[in-house]
mmCIF file of C-alpha atoms in Angstrom:
data_model
loop_
_atom_site.group_PDB
_atom_site.id
_atom_site.type_symbol
_atom_site.label_atom_id
_atom_site.label_comp_id
_atom_site.label_asym_id
_atom_site.label_seq_id
_atom_site.Cartn_x
_atom_site.Cartn_y
_atom_site.Cartn_z
ATOM 1 C CA MET A 1 -4.052 -4.990 -18.233
ATOM 2 C CA GLY A 2 -1.905 -6.450 -15.873
ATOM 3 C CA SER A 3 -0.522 -9.327 -14.831
ATOM 4 C CA ALA A 4 -2.315 -12.301 -12.463
ATOM 5 C CA PRO A 5 -2.439 -12.362 -9.360
ATOM 6 C CA ALA A 6 0.624 -13.629 -6.834
ATOM 7 C CA SER A 7 -1.841 -15.439 -5.582
ATOM 8 C CA GLU A 8 -3.028 -17.565 -8.401
ATOM 9 C CA HIS A 9 0.878 -18.651 -8.431
ATOM 10 C CA ALA A 10 1.355 -19.628 -5.226
ATOM 11 C CA ALA A 11 0.818 -23.327 -4.615
ATOM 12 C CA GLY A 12 4.506 -24.150 -3.585
ATOM 13 C CA ASN A 13 4.358 -20.813 -1.805
ATOM 14 C CA LEU A 14 2.874 -21.866 1.115
ATOM 15 C CA TYR A 15 5.281 -21.988 3.581
ATOM 16 C CA LEU A 16 8.991 -19.747 4.571
ATOM 17 C CA ARG A 17 12.347 -20.589 2.732
ATOM 18 C CA PRO A 18 14.446 -22.378 5.230
ATOM 19 C CA SER A 19 17.119 -19.589 4.207
ATOM 20 C CA VAL A 20 15.093 -16.507 5.723
ATOM 21 C CA GLN A 21 16.424 -15.179 8.213
ATOM 22 C CA THR A 22 14.883 -11.815 8.461
ATOM 23 C CA ALA A 23 10.421 -10.881 8.705
ATOM 24 C CA ALA A 24 9.297 -7.357 8.163
ATOM 25 C CA LYS A 25 6.137 -6.202 8.715
ATOM 26 C CA LEU A 26 4.926 -2.975 6.665
ATOM 27 C CA LEU A 27 1.591 -0.586 6.242
ATOM 28 C CA VAL A 28 0.340 -0.676 2.819
ATOM 29 C CA VAL A 29 -2.439 2.622 3.099
ATOM 30 C CA GLY A 30 -4.015 5.270 0.859
ATOM 31 C CA HIS A 31 -7.799 6.639 1.202
ATOM 32 C CA PHE A 32 -10.503 5.173 0.085
ATOM 33 C CA ALA A 33 -10.563 3.372 -3.467
ATOM 34 C CA VAL A 34 -7.377 3.945 -4.227
ATOM 35 C CA GLY A 35 -6.141 0.735 -4.858
ATOM 36 C CA LYS A 36 -4.843 -0.880 -1.690
ATOM 37 C CA THR A 37 -6.306 -4.424 -1.366
ATOM 38 C CA THR A 38 -5.374 -4.773 -5.614
ATOM 39 C CA LEU A 39 -2.317 -4.141 -5.484
ATOM 40 C CA VAL A 40 -1.944 -6.911 -2.220
ATOM 41 C CA GLY A 41 -3.456 -9.006 -4.092
ATOM 42 C CA ALA A 42 -1.123 -8.589 -6.612
ATOM 43 C CA LEU A 43 2.123 -8.941 -4.228
ATOM 44 C CA SER A 44 1.378 -11.554 -2.433
ATOM 45 C CA GLU A 45 2.728 -15.326 -3.268
ATOM 46 C CA ILE A 46 0.197 -16.388 -0.583
ATOM 47 C CA ARG A 47 -3.793 -16.385 -0.774
ATOM 48 C CA PRO A 48 -3.946 -13.056 0.922
ATOM 49 C CA LEU A 49 -6.210 -12.798 3.579
ATOM 50 C CA ARG A 50 -8.923 -10.097 2.679
ATOM 51 C CA THR A 51 -12.276 -9.074 5.182
ATOM 52 C CA GLU A 52 -13.891 -6.694 2.152
ATOM 53 C CA GLU A 53 -17.559 -6.706 2.646
ATOM 54 C CA VAL A 54 -20.669 -5.156 0.066
ATOM 55 C CA MET A 55 -21.249 -1.613 0.550
ATOM 56 C CA THR A 56 -24.969 -0.797 1.773
ATOM 57 C CA GLU A 57 -26.221 2.463 0.883
ATOM 58 C CA ALA A 58 -25.684 3.272 4.424
ATOM 59 C CA GLY A 59 -21.807 3.176 3.591
ATOM 60 C CA ALA A 60 -22.121 5.703 0.288
ATOM 61 C CA LEU A 61 -23.862 8.319 2.455
ATOM 62 C CA VAL A 62 -20.363 8.462 4.287
ATOM 63 C CA ASP A 63 -17.828 7.135 1.709
ATOM 64 C CA ASP A 64 -16.824 9.777 -1.213
ATOM 65 C CA LEU A 65 -17.942 7.450 -3.987
ATOM 66 C CA ALA A 66 -17.078 10.749 -6.429
ATOM 67 C CA GLY A 67 -15.539 8.982 -9.810
ATOM 68 C CA MET A 68 -15.934 5.611 -7.603
ATOM 69 C CA LYS A 69 -19.334 4.003 -10.147
ATOM 70 C CA ASP A 70 -18.084 0.862 -10.139
ATOM 71 C CA LYS A 71 -16.456 0.588 -6.486
ATOM 72 C CA THR A 72 -18.596 -2.168 -4.720
ATOM 73 C CA THR A 73 -17.006 -3.474 -1.747
ATOM 74 C CA THR A 74 -14.936 -1.922 0.730
ATOM 75 C CA THR A 75 -12.362 -3.079 3.354
ATOM 76 C CA VAL A 76 -13.493 -3.002 6.801
ATOM 77 C CA ALA A 77 -10.764 -4.482 8.943
ATOM 78 C CA LEU A 78 -7.271 -5.182 6.823
ATOM 79 C CA ASP A 79 -5.871 -7.248 4.089
ATOM 80 C CA PHE A 80 -2.879 -8.981 4.313
ATOM 81 C CA GLY A 81 -0.378 -10.836 1.802
ATOM 82 C CA ARG A 82 3.545 -12.331 2.207
ATOM 83 C CA LEU A 83 6.347 -11.777 0.369
ATOM 84 C CA THR A 84 10.120 -13.509 -0.152
ATOM 85 C CA LEU A 85 11.871 -10.356 -1.616
ATOM 86 C CA ASN A 86 14.824 -12.647 -1.344
ATOM 87 C CA ASP A 87 16.259 -15.741 0.383
ATOM 88 C CA ARG A 88 17.283 -14.011 3.840
ATOM 89 C CA LEU A 89 14.171 -11.214 3.761
ATOM 90 C CA VAL A 90 10.958 -11.453 3.775
ATOM 91 C CA LEU A 91 7.047 -9.081 3.897
ATOM 92 C CA TYR A 92 4.906 -9.292 5.655
ATOM 93 C CA LEU A 93 1.763 -7.036 3.913
ATOM 94 C CA PHE A 94 -0.943 -4.892 5.811
ATOM 95 C CA GLY A 95 -4.022 -2.884 3.434
ATOM 96 C CA THR A 96 -5.637 -1.080 6.271
ATOM 97 C CA PRO A 97 -8.906 1.068 4.672
ATOM 98 C CA GLY A 98 -8.885 4.051 4.011
ATOM 99 C CA GLN A 99 -12.420 4.999 5.237
ATOM 100 C CA GLN A 100 -11.020 8.209 8.067
ATOM 101 C CA ARG A 101 -14.109 6.148 10.583
ATOM 102 C CA PHE A 102 -11.865 3.567 10.570
ATOM 103 C CA THR A 103 -8.243 6.213 10.773
ATOM 104 C CA GLN A 104 -7.687 4.547 15.156
ATOM 105 C CA LEU A 105 -7.942 1.089 13.567
ATOM 106 C CA TRP A 106 -5.220 1.357 11.375
ATOM 107 C CA GLN A 107 -3.033 3.535 13.475
ATOM 108 C CA ASP A 108 -2.461 0.867 15.916
ATOM 109 C CA MET A 109 -1.651 -1.212 12.904
ATOM 110 C CA THR A 110 1.509 0.930 12.755
ATOM 111 C CA ARG A 111 2.595 -1.065 15.821
ATOM 112 C CA GLY A 112 5.740 -2.587 14.938
ATOM 113 C CA ALA A 113 5.694 -1.408 10.825
ATOM 114 C CA LEU A 114 9.621 -0.345 9.611
ATOM 115 C CA GLY A 115 7.653 1.431 6.674
ATOM 116 C CA ALA A 116 4.571 2.335 4.767
ATOM 117 C CA LEU A 117 3.338 2.618 1.134
ATOM 118 C CA VAL A 118 0.792 5.193 0.659
ATOM 119 C CA LEU A 119 -0.838 4.924 -2.930
ATOM 120 C CA ALA A 120 -2.621 7.897 -4.079
ATOM 121 C CA ASP A 121 -4.469 8.654 -6.751
ATOM 122 C CA THR A 122 -3.939 12.254 -9.227
ATOM 123 C CA ARG A 123 -7.206 12.201 -9.358
ATOM 124 C CA ARG A 124 -8.055 12.887 -5.562
ATOM 125 C CA LEU A 125 -4.796 14.100 -4.427
ATOM 126 C CA ASN A 126 -6.196 16.021 -1.495
ATOM 127 C CA GLN A 127 -7.804 12.558 0.225
ATOM 128 C CA SER A 128 -3.561 11.988 0.373
ATOM 129 C CA PHE A 129 -3.003 15.086 2.998
ATOM 130 C CA GLU A 130 -4.560 13.093 6.158
ATOM 131 C CA VAL A 131 -2.749 9.269 5.403
ATOM 132 C CA MET A 132 0.676 10.913 5.533
ATOM 133 C CA GLY A 133 -0.347 13.443 7.904
ATOM 134 C CA VAL A 134 -0.900 10.957 10.653
ATOM 135 C CA LEU A 135 2.397 8.850 9.335
ATOM 136 C CA GLU A 136 4.188 11.525 10.121
ATOM 137 C CA GLU A 137 3.023 12.596 13.557
ATOM 138 C CA LEU A 138 3.840 8.387 13.965
ATOM 139 C CA GLY A 139 8.039 8.410 12.776
ATOM 140 C CA LEU A 140 6.894 5.870 10.442
ATOM 141 C CA PRO A 141 8.773 6.761 6.769
ATOM 142 C CA TYR A 142 6.645 6.441 3.825
ATOM 143 C CA ALA A 143 7.026 5.869 0.076
ATOM 144 C CA VAL A 144 4.504 7.470 -2.476
ATOM 145 C CA ALA A 145 3.180 5.696 -5.578
ATOM 146 C CA LEU A 146 1.129 6.374 -7.601
ATOM 147 C CA ASN A 147 -1.733 4.103 -8.959
ATOM 148 C CA GLN A 148 -1.730 4.738 -12.556
ATOM 149 C CA PHE A 149 -5.486 4.369 -12.811
ATOM 150 C CA ASP A 150 -6.939 4.122 -16.422
ATOM 151 C CA ASP A 151 -9.057 7.534 -15.906
ATOM 152 C CA ALA A 152 -6.441 10.109 -14.401
ATOM 153 C CA PRO A 153 -4.083 12.976 -15.561
ATOM 154 C CA SER A 154 -0.963 12.686 -15.834
ATOM 155 C CA HIS A 155 1.148 14.771 -14.480
ATOM 156 C CA ASP A 156 4.696 14.681 -14.544
ATOM 157 C CA LEU A 157 6.712 13.706 -11.020
ATOM 158 C CA ASP A 158 8.499 16.964 -9.571
ATOM 159 C CA GLU A 159 5.052 18.127 -10.115
ATOM 160 C CA ILE A 160 2.845 15.483 -7.939
ATOM 161 C CA ARG A 161 6.411 16.135 -5.218
ATOM 162 C CA GLU A 162 5.785 19.750 -5.004
ATOM 163 C CA ALA A 163 1.557 18.526 -5.099
ATOM 164 C CA LEU A 164 2.471 16.774 -2.319
ATOM 165 C CA ASP A 165 4.277 18.535 -0.677
ATOM 166 C CA LEU A 166 6.980 15.386 -0.288
ATOM 167 C CA LEU A 167 10.839 15.883 1.656
ATOM 168 C CA PRO A 168 13.270 15.243 -1.732
ATOM 169 C CA GLU A 169 14.290 12.170 0.093
ATOM 170 C CA THR A 170 11.183 10.528 -0.573
ATOM 171 C CA PRO A 171 10.667 7.766 -2.853
ATOM 172 C CA LEU A 172 7.628 8.722 -5.147
ATOM 173 C CA VAL A 173 6.832 6.263 -8.068
ATOM 174 C CA ARG A 174 4.080 4.994 -10.142
ATOM 175 C CA CYS A 175 2.547 1.416 -10.207
ATOM 176 C CA ASP A 176 -0.039 -0.446 -11.579
ATOM 177 C CA ALA A 177 -1.701 -1.954 -8.951
ATOM 178 C CA ARG A 178 -3.268 -4.304 -10.929
ATOM 179 C CA ASP A 179 0.260 -5.703 -12.503
ATOM 180 C CA ARG A 180 2.529 -7.602 -10.295
ATOM 181 C CA ILE A 181 6.175 -6.206 -11.410
ATOM 182 C CA SER A 182 5.140 -2.026 -10.940
ATOM 183 C CA SER A 183 3.282 -3.328 -7.356
ATOM 184 C CA THR A 184 7.296 -5.399 -6.256
ATOM 185 C CA HIS A 185 9.125 -2.147 -7.670
ATOM 186 C CA ALA A 186 6.565 0.053 -5.755
ATOM 187 C CA LEU A 187 7.553 -1.867 -2.967
ATOM 188 C CA ILE A 188 11.063 -1.511 -3.708
ATOM 189 C CA ALA A 189 11.340 1.693 -3.451
ATOM 190 C CA LEU A 190 9.672 1.591 -0.345
ATOM 191 C CA VAL A 191 12.394 -1.021 1.323
ATOM 192 C CA GLU A 192 15.613 0.838 -0.466
ATOM 193 C CA TYR A 193 14.657 3.742 0.898
ATOM 194 C CA LEU A 194 14.701 1.905 5.072
ATOM 195 C CA LEU A 195 17.560 0.281 4.403
ATOM 196 C CA THR A 196 19.242 3.569 3.691
ATOM 197 C CA ARG A 197 17.718 4.965 7.203
ATOM 198 C CA THR A 198 20.554 3.505 9.086
ATOM 199 C CA GLY A 199 20.373 -0.012 7.772
ATOM 200 C CA THR A 200 16.362 -0.039 9.475
ATOM 201 C CA LEU A 201 15.552 -4.079 7.869
ATOM 202 C CA GLU A 202 18.846 -5.475 8.770
ATOM 203 C CA ASN A 203 18.301 -4.451 11.696
ATOM 204 C CA ALA A 204 14.427 -6.111 12.619
#
């Protein structure tokens, strides 16, 4: 199992460090039930804001629950968390709802965002195409993190890159959304990518 969510250790992290000079807005996106809420909760140094609601029978008629027998809640607006990456840089994380009917909502959330971390599930890779397509239409740079579900098949990263038709420079990493260290490494892959793009974060 992964380590405890960062929010459980947030007592001393309520306020920003005086040395912080740059704040960056990043999105955590992906299809339905891919682990976005879990990842934001694992990373956030403050108690994350969540807008989860219990799933209803009506929602089950329009949301694909295949392989998600334990899924009982769903994000209906956003998840919000904060992570101070170093003495000068703080990241504000916005997790988006994954259902197609909320696409317009999270498109609106891209305003002011510098990039996105796309969570993907190797059991349902085809569901990631629409998410990445929207980001590409909006011109928002992104990295892809494969959330390691216990029953998910393991594939070589080069095979996954080809299957997702990723550009060579697009970061592709594995992570466990339950684990803070693993999730942090995935987020750092995005941050480093943004830094290579004319110092995006330095100019935020």
